[in-house]
Each structure stands twice: as C-alpha cells, then as structure tokens.
Short mmCIF file of C-alpha atoms and ligand atoms in Angstrom, two decimals:
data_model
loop_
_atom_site.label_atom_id
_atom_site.label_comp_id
_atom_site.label_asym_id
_atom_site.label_seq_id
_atom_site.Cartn_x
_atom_site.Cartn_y
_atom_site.Cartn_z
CA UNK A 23 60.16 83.08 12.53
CA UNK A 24 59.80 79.69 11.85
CA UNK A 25 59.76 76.95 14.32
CA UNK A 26 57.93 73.47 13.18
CA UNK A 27 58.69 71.59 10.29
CA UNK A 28 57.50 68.72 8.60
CA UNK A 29 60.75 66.64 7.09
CA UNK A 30 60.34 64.19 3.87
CA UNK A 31 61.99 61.18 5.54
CA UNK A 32 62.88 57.83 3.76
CA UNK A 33 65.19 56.46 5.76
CA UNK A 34 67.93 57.34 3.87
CA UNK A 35 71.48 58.80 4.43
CA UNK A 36 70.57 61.99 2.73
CA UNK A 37 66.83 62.08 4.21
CA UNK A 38 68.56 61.40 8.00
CA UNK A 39 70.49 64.32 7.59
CA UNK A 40 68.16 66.63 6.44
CA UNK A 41 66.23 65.60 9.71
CA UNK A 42 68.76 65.89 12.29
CA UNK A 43 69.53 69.17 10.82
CA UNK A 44 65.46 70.06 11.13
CA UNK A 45 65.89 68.66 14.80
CA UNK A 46 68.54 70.85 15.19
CA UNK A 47 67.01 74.38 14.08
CA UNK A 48 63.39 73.72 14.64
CA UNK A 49 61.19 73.28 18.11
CA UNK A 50 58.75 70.68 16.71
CA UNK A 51 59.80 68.85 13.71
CA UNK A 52 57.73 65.68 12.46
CA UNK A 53 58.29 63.34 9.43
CA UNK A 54 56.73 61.47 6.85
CA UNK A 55 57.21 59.06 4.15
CA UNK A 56 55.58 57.81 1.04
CA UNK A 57 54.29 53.92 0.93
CA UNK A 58 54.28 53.33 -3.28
CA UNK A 59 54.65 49.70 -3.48
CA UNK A 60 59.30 49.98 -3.00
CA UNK A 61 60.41 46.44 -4.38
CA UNK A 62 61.75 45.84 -0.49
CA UNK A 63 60.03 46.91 2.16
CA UNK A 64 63.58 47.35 3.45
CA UNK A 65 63.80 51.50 3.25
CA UNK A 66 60.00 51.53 4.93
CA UNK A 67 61.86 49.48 8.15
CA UNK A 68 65.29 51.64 7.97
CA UNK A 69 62.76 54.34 8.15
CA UNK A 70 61.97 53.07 11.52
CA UNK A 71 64.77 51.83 13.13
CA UNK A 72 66.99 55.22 12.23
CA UNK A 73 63.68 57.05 13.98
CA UNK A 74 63.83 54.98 17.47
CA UNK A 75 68.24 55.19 17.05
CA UNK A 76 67.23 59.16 17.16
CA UNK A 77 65.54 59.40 20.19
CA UNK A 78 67.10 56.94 21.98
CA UNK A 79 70.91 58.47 21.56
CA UNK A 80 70.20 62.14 21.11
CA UNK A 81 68.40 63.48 24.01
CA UNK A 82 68.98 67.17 23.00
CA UNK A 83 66.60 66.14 19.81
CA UNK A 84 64.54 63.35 21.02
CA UNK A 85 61.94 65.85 22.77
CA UNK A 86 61.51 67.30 19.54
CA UNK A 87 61.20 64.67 17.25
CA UNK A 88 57.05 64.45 17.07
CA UNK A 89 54.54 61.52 14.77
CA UNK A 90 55.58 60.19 11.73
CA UNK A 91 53.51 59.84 9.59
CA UNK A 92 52.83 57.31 6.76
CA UNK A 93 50.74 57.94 3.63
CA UNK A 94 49.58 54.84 1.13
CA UNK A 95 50.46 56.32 -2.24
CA UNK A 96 50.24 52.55 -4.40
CA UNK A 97 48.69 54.57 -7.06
CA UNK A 98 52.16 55.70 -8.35
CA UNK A 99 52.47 51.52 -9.28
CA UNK A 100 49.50 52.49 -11.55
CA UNK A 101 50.72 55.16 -13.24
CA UNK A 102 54.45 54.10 -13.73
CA UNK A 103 56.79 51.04 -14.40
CA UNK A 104 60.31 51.44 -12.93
CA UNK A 105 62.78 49.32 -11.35
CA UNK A 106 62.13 50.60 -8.31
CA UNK A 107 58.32 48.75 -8.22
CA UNK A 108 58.68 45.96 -10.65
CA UNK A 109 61.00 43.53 -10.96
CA UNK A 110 63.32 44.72 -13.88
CA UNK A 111 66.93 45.53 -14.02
CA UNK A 112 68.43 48.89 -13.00
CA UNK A 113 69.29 50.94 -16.58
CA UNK A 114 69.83 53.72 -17.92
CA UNK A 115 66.69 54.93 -20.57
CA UNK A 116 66.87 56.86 -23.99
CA UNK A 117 66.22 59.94 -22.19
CA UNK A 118 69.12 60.05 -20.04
CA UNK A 119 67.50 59.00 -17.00
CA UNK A 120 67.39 56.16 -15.26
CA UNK A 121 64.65 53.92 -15.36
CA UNK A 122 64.05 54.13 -11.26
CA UNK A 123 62.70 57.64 -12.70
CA UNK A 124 58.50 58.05 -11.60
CA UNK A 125 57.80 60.95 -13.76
CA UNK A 126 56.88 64.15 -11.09
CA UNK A 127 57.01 61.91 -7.95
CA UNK A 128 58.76 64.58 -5.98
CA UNK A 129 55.68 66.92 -6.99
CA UNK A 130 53.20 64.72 -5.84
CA UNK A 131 55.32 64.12 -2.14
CA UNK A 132 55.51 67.90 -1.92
CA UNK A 133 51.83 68.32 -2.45
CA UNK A 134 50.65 65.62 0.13
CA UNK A 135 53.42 66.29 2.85
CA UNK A 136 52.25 70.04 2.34
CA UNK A 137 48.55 69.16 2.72
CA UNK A 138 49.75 67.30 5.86
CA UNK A 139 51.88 69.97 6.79
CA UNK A 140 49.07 72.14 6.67
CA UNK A 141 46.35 70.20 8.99
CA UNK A 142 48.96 69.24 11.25
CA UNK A 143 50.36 73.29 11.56
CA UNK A 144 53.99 72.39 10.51
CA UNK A 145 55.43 75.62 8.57
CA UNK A 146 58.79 73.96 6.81
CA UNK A 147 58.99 71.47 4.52
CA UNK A 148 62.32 69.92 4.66
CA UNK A 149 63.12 67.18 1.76
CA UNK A 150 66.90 66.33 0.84
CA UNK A 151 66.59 66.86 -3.53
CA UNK A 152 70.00 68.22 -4.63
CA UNK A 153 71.45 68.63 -7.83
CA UNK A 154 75.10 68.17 -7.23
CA UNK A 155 75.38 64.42 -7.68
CA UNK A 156 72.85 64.94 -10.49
CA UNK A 157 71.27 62.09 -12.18
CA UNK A 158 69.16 63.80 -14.06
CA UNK A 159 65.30 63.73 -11.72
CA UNK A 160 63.84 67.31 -12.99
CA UNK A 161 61.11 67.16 -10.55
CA UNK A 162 65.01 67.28 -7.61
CA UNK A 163 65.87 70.84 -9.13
CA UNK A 164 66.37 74.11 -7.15
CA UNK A 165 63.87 75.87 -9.94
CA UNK A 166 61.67 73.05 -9.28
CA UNK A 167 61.08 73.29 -5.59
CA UNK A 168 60.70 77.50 -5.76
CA UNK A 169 58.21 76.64 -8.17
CA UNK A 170 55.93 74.29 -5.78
CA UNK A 171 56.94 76.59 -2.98
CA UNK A 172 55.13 79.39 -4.73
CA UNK A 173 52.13 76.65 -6.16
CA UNK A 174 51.94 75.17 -2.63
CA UNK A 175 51.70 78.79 -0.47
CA UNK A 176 48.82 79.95 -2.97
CA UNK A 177 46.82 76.88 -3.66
CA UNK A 178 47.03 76.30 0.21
CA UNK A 179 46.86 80.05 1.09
CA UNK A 180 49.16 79.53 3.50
CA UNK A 181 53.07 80.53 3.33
CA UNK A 182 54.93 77.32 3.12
CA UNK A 183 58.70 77.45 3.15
CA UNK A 184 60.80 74.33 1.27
CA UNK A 185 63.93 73.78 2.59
CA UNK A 186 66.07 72.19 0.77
CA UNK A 187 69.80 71.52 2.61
CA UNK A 188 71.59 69.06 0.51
CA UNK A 189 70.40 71.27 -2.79
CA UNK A 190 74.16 72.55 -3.69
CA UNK A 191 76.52 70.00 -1.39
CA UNK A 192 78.14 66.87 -2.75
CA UNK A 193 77.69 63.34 -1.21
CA UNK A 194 81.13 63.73 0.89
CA UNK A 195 79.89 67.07 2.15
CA UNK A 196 76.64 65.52 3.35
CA UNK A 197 78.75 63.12 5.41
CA UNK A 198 80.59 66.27 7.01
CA UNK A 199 77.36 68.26 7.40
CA UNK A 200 75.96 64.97 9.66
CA UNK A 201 79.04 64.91 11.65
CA UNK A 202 78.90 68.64 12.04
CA UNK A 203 75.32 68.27 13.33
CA UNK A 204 75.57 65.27 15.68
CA UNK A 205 79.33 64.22 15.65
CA UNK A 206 80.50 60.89 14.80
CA UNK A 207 77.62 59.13 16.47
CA UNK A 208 75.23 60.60 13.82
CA UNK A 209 77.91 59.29 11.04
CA UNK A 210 78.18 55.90 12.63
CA UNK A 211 74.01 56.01 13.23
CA UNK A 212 73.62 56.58 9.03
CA UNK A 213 76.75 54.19 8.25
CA UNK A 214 74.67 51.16 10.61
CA UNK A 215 71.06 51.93 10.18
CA UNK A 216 69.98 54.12 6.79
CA UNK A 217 69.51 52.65 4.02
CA UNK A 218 70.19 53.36 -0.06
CA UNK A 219 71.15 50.34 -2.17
CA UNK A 220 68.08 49.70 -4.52
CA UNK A 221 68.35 46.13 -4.76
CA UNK A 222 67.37 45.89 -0.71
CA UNK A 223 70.78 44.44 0.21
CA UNK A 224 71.17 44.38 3.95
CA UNK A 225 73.41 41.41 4.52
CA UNK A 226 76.71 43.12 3.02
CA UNK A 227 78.55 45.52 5.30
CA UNK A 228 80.33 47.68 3.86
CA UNK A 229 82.87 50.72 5.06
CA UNK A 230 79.70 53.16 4.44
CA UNK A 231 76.98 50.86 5.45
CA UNK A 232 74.89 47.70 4.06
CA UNK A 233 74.55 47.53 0.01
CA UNK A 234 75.22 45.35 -3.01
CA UNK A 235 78.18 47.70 -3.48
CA UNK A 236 77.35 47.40 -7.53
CA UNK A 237 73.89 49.59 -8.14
CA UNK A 238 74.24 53.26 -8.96
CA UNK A 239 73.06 54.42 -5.86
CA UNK A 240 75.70 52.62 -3.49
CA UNK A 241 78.13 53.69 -5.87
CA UNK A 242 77.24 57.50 -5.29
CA UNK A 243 77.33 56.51 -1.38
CA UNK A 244 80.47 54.58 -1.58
CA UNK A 245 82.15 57.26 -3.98
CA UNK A 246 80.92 60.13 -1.47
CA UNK A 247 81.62 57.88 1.61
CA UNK A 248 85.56 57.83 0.51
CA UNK A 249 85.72 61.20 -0.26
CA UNK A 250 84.54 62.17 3.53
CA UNK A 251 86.72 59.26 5.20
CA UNK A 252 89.75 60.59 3.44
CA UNK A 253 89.16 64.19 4.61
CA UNK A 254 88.70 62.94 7.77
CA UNK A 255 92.32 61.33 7.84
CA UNK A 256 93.87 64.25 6.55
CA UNK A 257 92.56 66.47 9.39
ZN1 ZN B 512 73.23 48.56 -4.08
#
C-alpha cells in the first residue's frame, strides 16, 4: 500500500493537477522542481505562489502537503540549446520536434527526484507526461516511464512506482479531472496562479489564465481551456 509520494511540480496547470490529485490519495506527498537556467524565472515563482494558494484554501490537503524541494540542474544549459534557455524563437526543427526539446530531460528529472525520493522515503513518483496532446517529447511516453520505473526500482533497489495521471487524458479532461478533485476553486486556483506560456507573459489575462495567447503552449491551454468551459455550459 502506498502512502507518500514525491510529485514533479513546475508550477504548471498540468503539474498542479497531478499534485492535488497526489494530495488527494496519498498521506504525505512532497514536491520538487528542476532549476535549469528557464528564460523567466516566472514558472520557478508560479511554482511558489500555487504552493502557499494550496495550503492556504484547502485545509483537507494542506496538512499533507510536506518540503519542496529545489535542485540546481544549470548543467542541462551546457549540454543543450533550446528556446526554452537561450534567447531564440519558438520553432519547429527538422525532426519534428520543437526546438524547446532538451534531449532526455524527463530521464534525468526522474532519476534525481527518484534519488530524492529515495533519501527522503517517498514511494510514488508522480510527474504529469502524457501523450494525448502529443508534441512529439519521447523521453513523455507511457513506454518511456515503465522503462525508468523498472531502471529506477533496480539501480535504486528499491520498488519505485511512477504515476503518471494525465498519461491518456486530453487538455479539456485535465481541466475536469482538477474540478473533480477540488471543485471550481482548484480550476479558478490554476486559471489565476499556474503558469504555461513560454515566453513568461504574465501581464495578459486571459479566459484560461495569463499568456501571450500566440506560443504553442498557450495555444494547447487555450484550445483545451474551451473545450472544458463549453462542457461545462452544456451541463
Ligand atoms: Zn504564450
């Protein structure tokens, strides 16, 4: 039976719902997040302000919710040149992925949050990869993460489970699960306070929260974000 979990937590609307879903299942649930030199310190704050919104409106979660925990990992901006860490335009590459793509970054979060996981006792790892709005990250696949489970549990000795909730579920469904988890305070808490444009924009408000309302990943949020609100009129 498995009762702590350790939740990969960026501050972002698919992150914050893998979370309060770990807060809702698990006794002791703590977070952490990766520091690799983001072009706006922007998500690292969101990560911080959606933490403090947690435990100061959900009481049933807040005694839960343990550290958080943040590691230093500047080395990726050695070892890659995106968008997301230098100062270049948003596009898509030869490959078919986009050039925000750090080749095996999810491995290397895995590895640390489950060497963290490990010293601090946590048994679950919880991180939000799906592959329904897929853009194409092959380190975010379902084969993927059964793979590092496996590579985790016996290079750690020690059975680590990944949990994976958005894995099969559309953005509009990950709207619905958030409401179906903590109602439409969570929903309003994601819209205000988590954060996913990747140019940093926090001055324009939109319907489903603060973005430039142009870069790929506000247009998955918006697109999702619609989806949900007209669902939600038709019920
Ligand atoms: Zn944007």
């Amino acid at each position: 039976m498995h009762t702590t979990a350790l939740v990969l937590f960026s501050g972002g609307q698919d992150s914050t719902t893998c979370l309060a879903q770990a807060l809702s299942k698990y006794e002791r649930v703590e977070t952490v997040g990766f520091d690799y030199g983001q072009r706006h310190s922007v998500e690292l704050q969101a990560r911080l302000v959606v933490l403090r919104e947690i435990r100061s409106q959900f009481t049933q979660w807040a005694h839960k919710l343990g550290q958080d925990h943040l590691l230093d990992l500047a080395v990726l901006g050695q070892v890659s040149e995106t968008s997301l860490t230098r100062d270049t335009a948003f596009r898509m590459e030869s490959s078919g992925l986009p050039n925000t793509f750090v080749p095996g970054r999810n491995l290397l979060f895995l590895t640390l949050a489950a060497a963290l996981a490990y010293r601090r006792d946590l048994q679950v790892l919880v991180t939000g990869v799906c592959e329904t709005d897929f853009s194409g990250y092959p380190d975010c696949r379902d084969d993927t993460m059964k793979a590092m489970q496996l590579a985790l549990s016996l290079g750690m000795d020690k059975r680590f489970l990944i949990e994976t909730p958005l894995m099969w579920i559309d953005k509009a469904a990950t709207w619905a699960l958030a409401e179906a988890l903590g109602g439409q305070a969570l929903v309003q808490l994601i819209i205000e306070h988590t954060h996913t444009c990747y140019l940093g924009d926090r001055t324009h408000r939109q319907a489903w929260g603060y973005g430039c309302g142009q870069c790929p990943a506000c247009e998955l949020r918006l697109r999702g974000y619609a989806a949900y609100a007209a669902a939600l009129s038709r019920r």
